[in-house]
PDB file of C-alpha atoms in Angstrom:
ATOM      1  CA  UNK G   1      56.020   3.570   4.568  1.00 56.00           C
ATOM      2  CA  UNK G   2      52.748   2.001   3.557  1.00 62.00           C
ATOM      3  CA  UNK G   3      51.093   3.597   0.553  1.00 70.00           C
ATOM      4  CA  UNK G   4      47.918   1.467   0.547  1.00 74.00           C
ATOM      5  CA  UNK G   5      44.442   2.566   1.574  1.00 73.00           C
ATOM      6  CA  UNK G   6      42.585   5.868   1.842  1.00 74.00           C
ATOM      7  CA  UNK G   7      43.415   8.892   3.878  1.00 82.00           C
ATOM      8  CA  UNK G   8      41.045  10.156   6.570  1.00 83.00           C
ATOM      9  CA  UNK G   9      40.253  13.204   4.418  1.00 85.00           C
ATOM     10  CA  UNK G  10      39.177  11.011   1.481  1.00 87.00           C
ATOM     11  CA  UNK G  11      36.908   8.921   3.713  1.00 87.00           C
ATOM     12  CA  UNK G  12      35.302  12.023   5.251  1.00 89.00           C
ATOM     13  CA  UNK G  13      34.670  13.441   1.766  1.00 91.00           C
ATOM     14  CA  UNK G  14      32.897  10.275   0.587  1.00 89.00           C
ATOM     15  CA  UNK G  15      30.824   9.994   3.796  1.00 90.00           C
ATOM     16  CA  UNK G  16      29.751  13.629   3.621  1.00 91.00           C
ATOM     17  CA  UNK G  17      28.773  13.247  -0.056  1.00 91.00           C
ATOM     18  CA  UNK G  18      26.552  10.290   0.811  1.00 85.00           C
ATOM     19  CA  UNK G  19      25.051  12.207   3.741  1.00 85.00           C
ATOM     20  CA  UNK G  20      24.138  15.112   1.457  1.00 83.00           C
ATOM     21  CA  UNK G  21      22.523  12.711  -1.053  1.00 81.00           C
ATOM     22  CA  UNK G  22      20.498  11.083   1.719  1.00 77.00           C
ATOM     23  CA  UNK G  23      19.250  14.514   2.857  1.00 78.00           C
ATOM     24  CA  UNK G  24      17.989  15.217  -0.672  1.00 76.00           C
ATOM     25  CA  UNK G  25      16.313  11.809  -1.060  1.00 70.00           C
ATOM     26  CA  UNK G  26      13.075  12.475   0.902  1.00 63.00           C
ATOM     27  CA  UNK G  27      12.280  15.432  -1.368  1.00 61.00           C
ATOM     28  CA  UNK G  28      12.582  13.386  -4.534  1.00 56.00           C
ATOM     29  CA  UNK G  29       9.714  10.901  -4.422  1.00 53.00           C
ATOM     30  CA  UNK G  30       8.112   9.182  -7.367  1.00 50.00           C
ATOM     31  CA  UNK G  31       4.332   9.492  -7.696  1.00 52.00           C
ATOM     32  CA  UNK G  32       2.236   6.887  -5.869  1.00 56.00           C
ATOM     33  CA  UNK G  33       2.171   3.686  -7.864  1.00 67.00           C
ATOM     34  CA  UNK G  34      -0.733   1.455  -8.706  1.00 66.00           C
ATOM     35  CA  UNK G  35       0.743  -1.164  -6.347  1.00 73.00           C
ATOM     36  CA  UNK G  36       0.751   1.329  -3.428  1.00 75.00           C
ATOM     37  CA  UNK G  37      -2.953   2.052  -4.015  1.00 73.00           C
ATOM     38  CA  UNK G  38      -3.689  -1.665  -4.028  1.00 77.00           C
ATOM     39  CA  UNK G  39      -1.661  -2.227  -0.869  1.00 79.00           C
ATOM     40  CA  UNK G  40      -3.425   0.681   0.835  1.00 79.00           C
ATOM     41  CA  UNK G  41      -6.793  -0.876  -0.047  1.00 79.00           C
ATOM     42  CA  UNK G  42      -5.596  -4.226   1.269  1.00 81.00           C
ATOM     43  CA  UNK G  43      -4.538  -2.555   4.529  1.00 84.00           C
ATOM     44  CA  UNK G  44      -8.009  -1.026   4.877  1.00 83.00           C
ATOM     45  CA  UNK G  45      -9.559  -4.451   4.292  1.00 83.00           C
ATOM     46  CA  UNK G  46      -7.386  -5.934   7.009  1.00 85.00           C
ATOM     47  CA  UNK G  47      -8.320  -3.064   9.356  1.00 85.00           C
ATOM     48  CA  UNK G  48     -12.024  -3.649   8.670  1.00 85.00           C
ATOM     49  CA  UNK G  49     -11.634  -7.384   9.271  1.00 86.00           C
ATOM     50  CA  UNK G  50      -9.757  -6.805  12.558  1.00 88.00           C
ATOM     51  CA  UNK G  51     -12.315  -4.221  13.675  1.00 88.00           C
ATOM     52  CA  UNK G  52     -15.133  -6.692  12.996  1.00 87.00           C
ATOM     53  CA  UNK G  53     -13.391  -9.404  15.054  1.00 88.00           C
ATOM     54  CA  UNK G  54     -12.400  -7.189  17.968  1.00 91.00           C
ATOM     55  CA  UNK G  55     -15.755  -5.417  18.290  1.00 91.00           C
ATOM     56  CA  UNK G  56     -17.899  -8.439  17.395  1.00 91.00           C
ATOM     57  CA  UNK G  57     -19.935  -6.665  14.720  1.00 88.00           C
ATOM     58  CA  UNK G  58     -20.174  -6.764  10.952  1.00 87.00           C
ATOM     59  CA  UNK G  59     -18.142  -4.270   8.953  1.00 85.00           C
ATOM     60  CA  UNK G  60     -17.970  -3.324   5.304  1.00 83.00           C
ATOM     61  CA  UNK G  61     -15.846  -1.523   2.748  1.00 84.00           C
ATOM     62  CA  UNK G  62     -17.361  -0.105  -0.434  1.00 85.00           C
ATOM     63  CA  UNK G  63     -15.236   0.334  -3.520  1.00 84.00           C
ATOM     64  CA  UNK G  64     -16.609   2.441  -6.356  1.00 85.00           C
ATOM     65  CA  UNK G  65     -14.974   3.528  -9.586  1.00 83.00           C
ATOM     66  CA  UNK G  66     -13.156   6.536  -8.086  1.00 82.00           C
ATOM     67  CA  UNK G  67     -13.432   6.185  -4.309  1.00 85.00           C
ATOM     68  CA  UNK G  68     -13.027   3.841  -1.339  1.00 83.00           C
ATOM     69  CA  UNK G  69     -15.354   4.100   1.694  1.00 85.00           C
ATOM     70  CA  UNK G  70     -14.773   2.566   5.139  1.00 82.00           C
ATOM     71  CA  UNK G  71     -16.575   3.592   8.376  1.00 77.00           C
ATOM     72  CA  UNK G  72     -18.468   6.271   6.447  1.00 80.00           C
ATOM     73  CA  UNK G  73     -15.202   7.976   5.483  1.00 83.00           C
ATOM     74  CA  UNK G  74     -14.576   8.067   1.716  1.00 86.00           C
ATOM     75  CA  UNK G  75     -11.187   8.480   0.127  1.00 84.00           C
ATOM     76  CA  UNK G  76     -10.791   9.438  -3.526  1.00 84.00           C
ATOM     77  CA  UNK G  77      -8.537   7.568  -5.899  1.00 79.00           C
ATOM     78  CA  UNK G  78      -6.152   9.542  -8.116  1.00 77.00           C
ATOM     79  CA  UNK G  79      -7.916  10.828 -11.276  1.00 75.00           C
ATOM     80  CA  UNK G  80      -5.932   8.588 -13.593  1.00 76.00           C
ATOM     81  CA  UNK G  81      -6.945   5.408 -11.752  1.00 78.00           C
ATOM     82  CA  UNK G  82     -10.168   3.464 -11.619  1.00 82.00           C
ATOM     83  CA  UNK G  83     -11.304   0.475  -9.592  1.00 83.00           C
ATOM     84  CA  UNK G  84     -13.818  -2.302  -9.888  1.00 84.00           C
ATOM     85  CA  UNK G  85     -17.023  -1.593  -7.988  1.00 86.00           C
ATOM     86  CA  UNK G  86     -18.051  -3.808  -5.092  1.00 85.00           C
ATOM     87  CA  UNK G  87     -18.809  -4.142  -1.408  1.00 86.00           C
ATOM     88  CA  UNK G  88     -16.852  -6.389   0.930  1.00 85.00           C
ATOM     89  CA  UNK G  89     -18.599  -7.315   4.153  1.00 86.00           C
ATOM     90  CA  UNK G  90     -16.965  -8.966   7.160  1.00 85.00           C
ATOM     91  CA  UNK G  91     -19.143 -10.675   9.784  1.00 87.00           C
ATOM     92  CA  UNK G  92     -18.403 -10.665  13.538  1.00 87.00           C
ATOM     93  CA  UNK G  93     -15.986 -13.559  13.148  1.00 86.00           C
ATOM     94  CA  UNK G  94     -13.991 -11.697  10.435  1.00 84.00           C
ATOM     95  CA  UNK G  95     -15.191 -13.922   7.596  1.00 86.00           C
ATOM     96  CA  UNK G  96     -16.429 -12.616   4.268  1.00 86.00           C
ATOM     97  CA  UNK G  97     -19.770 -13.531   2.790  1.00 79.00           C
ATOM     98  CA  UNK G  98     -18.749 -13.261  -0.860  1.00 80.00           C
ATOM     99  CA  UNK G  99     -15.472 -14.168  -2.508  1.00 82.00           C
ATOM    100  CA  UNK G 100     -14.252 -11.769  -5.115  1.00 84.00           C
ATOM    101  CA  UNK G 101     -11.488 -10.154  -7.122  1.00 86.00           C
ATOM    102  CA  UNK G 102     -11.171  -6.377  -6.984  1.00 84.00           C
ATOM    103  CA  UNK G 103      -8.848  -4.665  -9.428  1.00 84.00           C
ATOM    104  CA  UNK G 104      -7.281  -1.216  -9.726  1.00 82.00           C
ATOM    105  CA  UNK G 105      -6.633   0.003 -13.295  1.00 83.00           C
ATOM    106  CA  UNK G 106      -4.368   2.651 -14.739  1.00 78.00           C
ATOM    107  CA  UNK G 107      -3.927   2.736 -18.495  1.00 78.00           C
ATOM    108  CA  UNK G 108      -3.052  -0.835 -19.494  1.00 81.00           C
ATOM    109  CA  UNK G 109      -1.795  -1.797 -16.024  1.00 82.00           C
ATOM    110  CA  UNK G 110      -3.954  -3.748 -13.550  1.00 84.00           C
ATOM    111  CA  UNK G 111      -3.363  -4.880  -9.969  1.00 83.00           C
ATOM    112  CA  UNK G 112      -5.923  -7.117  -8.231  1.00 84.00           C
ATOM    113  CA  UNK G 113      -6.764  -8.299  -4.712  1.00 83.00           C
ATOM    114  CA  UNK G 114      -8.313 -11.748  -4.450  1.00 85.00           C
ATOM    115  CA  UNK G 115     -10.504 -12.411  -1.377  1.00 84.00           C
ATOM    116  CA  UNK G 116     -11.326 -15.996  -0.443  1.00 83.00           C
ATOM    117  CA  UNK G 117     -14.735 -17.017   0.802  1.00 79.00           C
ATOM    118  CA  UNK G 118     -15.019 -17.890   4.504  1.00 72.00           C
ATOM    119  CA  UNK G 119     -11.689 -17.080   6.076  1.00 70.00           C
ATOM    120  CA  UNK G 120     -11.354 -13.795   4.268  1.00 70.00           C
ATOM    121  CA  UNK G 121      -7.767 -14.443   3.224  1.00 78.00           C
ATOM    122  CA  UNK G 122      -6.421 -11.872   0.788  1.00 79.00           C
ATOM    123  CA  UNK G 123      -3.773 -12.145  -1.887  1.00 77.00           C
ATOM    124  CA  UNK G 124      -2.260  -9.438  -4.114  1.00 75.00           C
ATOM    125  CA  UNK G 125      -1.970 -10.350  -7.760  1.00 76.00           C
TER     126      UNK G 125
END
């Protein structure tokens, strides 16, 4: 007979072990990273830009040291993080009036978003 390969019982044991580990995975999450805060801010910028284009009106986002405000709704940053202060305004065409770099800081780490004048293109640094 052939003695190569795994038995069905061994395969089922391995698959069930992986399944149990995957069930535990959602409950073990690392704390939000500085990059995720920066990406969330970038998503809000894109939403403000799209809203300005679709509704043909100017829109702005205000970033202060410990909070981010868009459409009069403010969201606090985690206590250990700070951000550069500034206001980003999009006109009805979705263009920005002022280029800028906005950074999020935590300890000695720093993540920045660079916004180009005119088109409003954004890059994560």
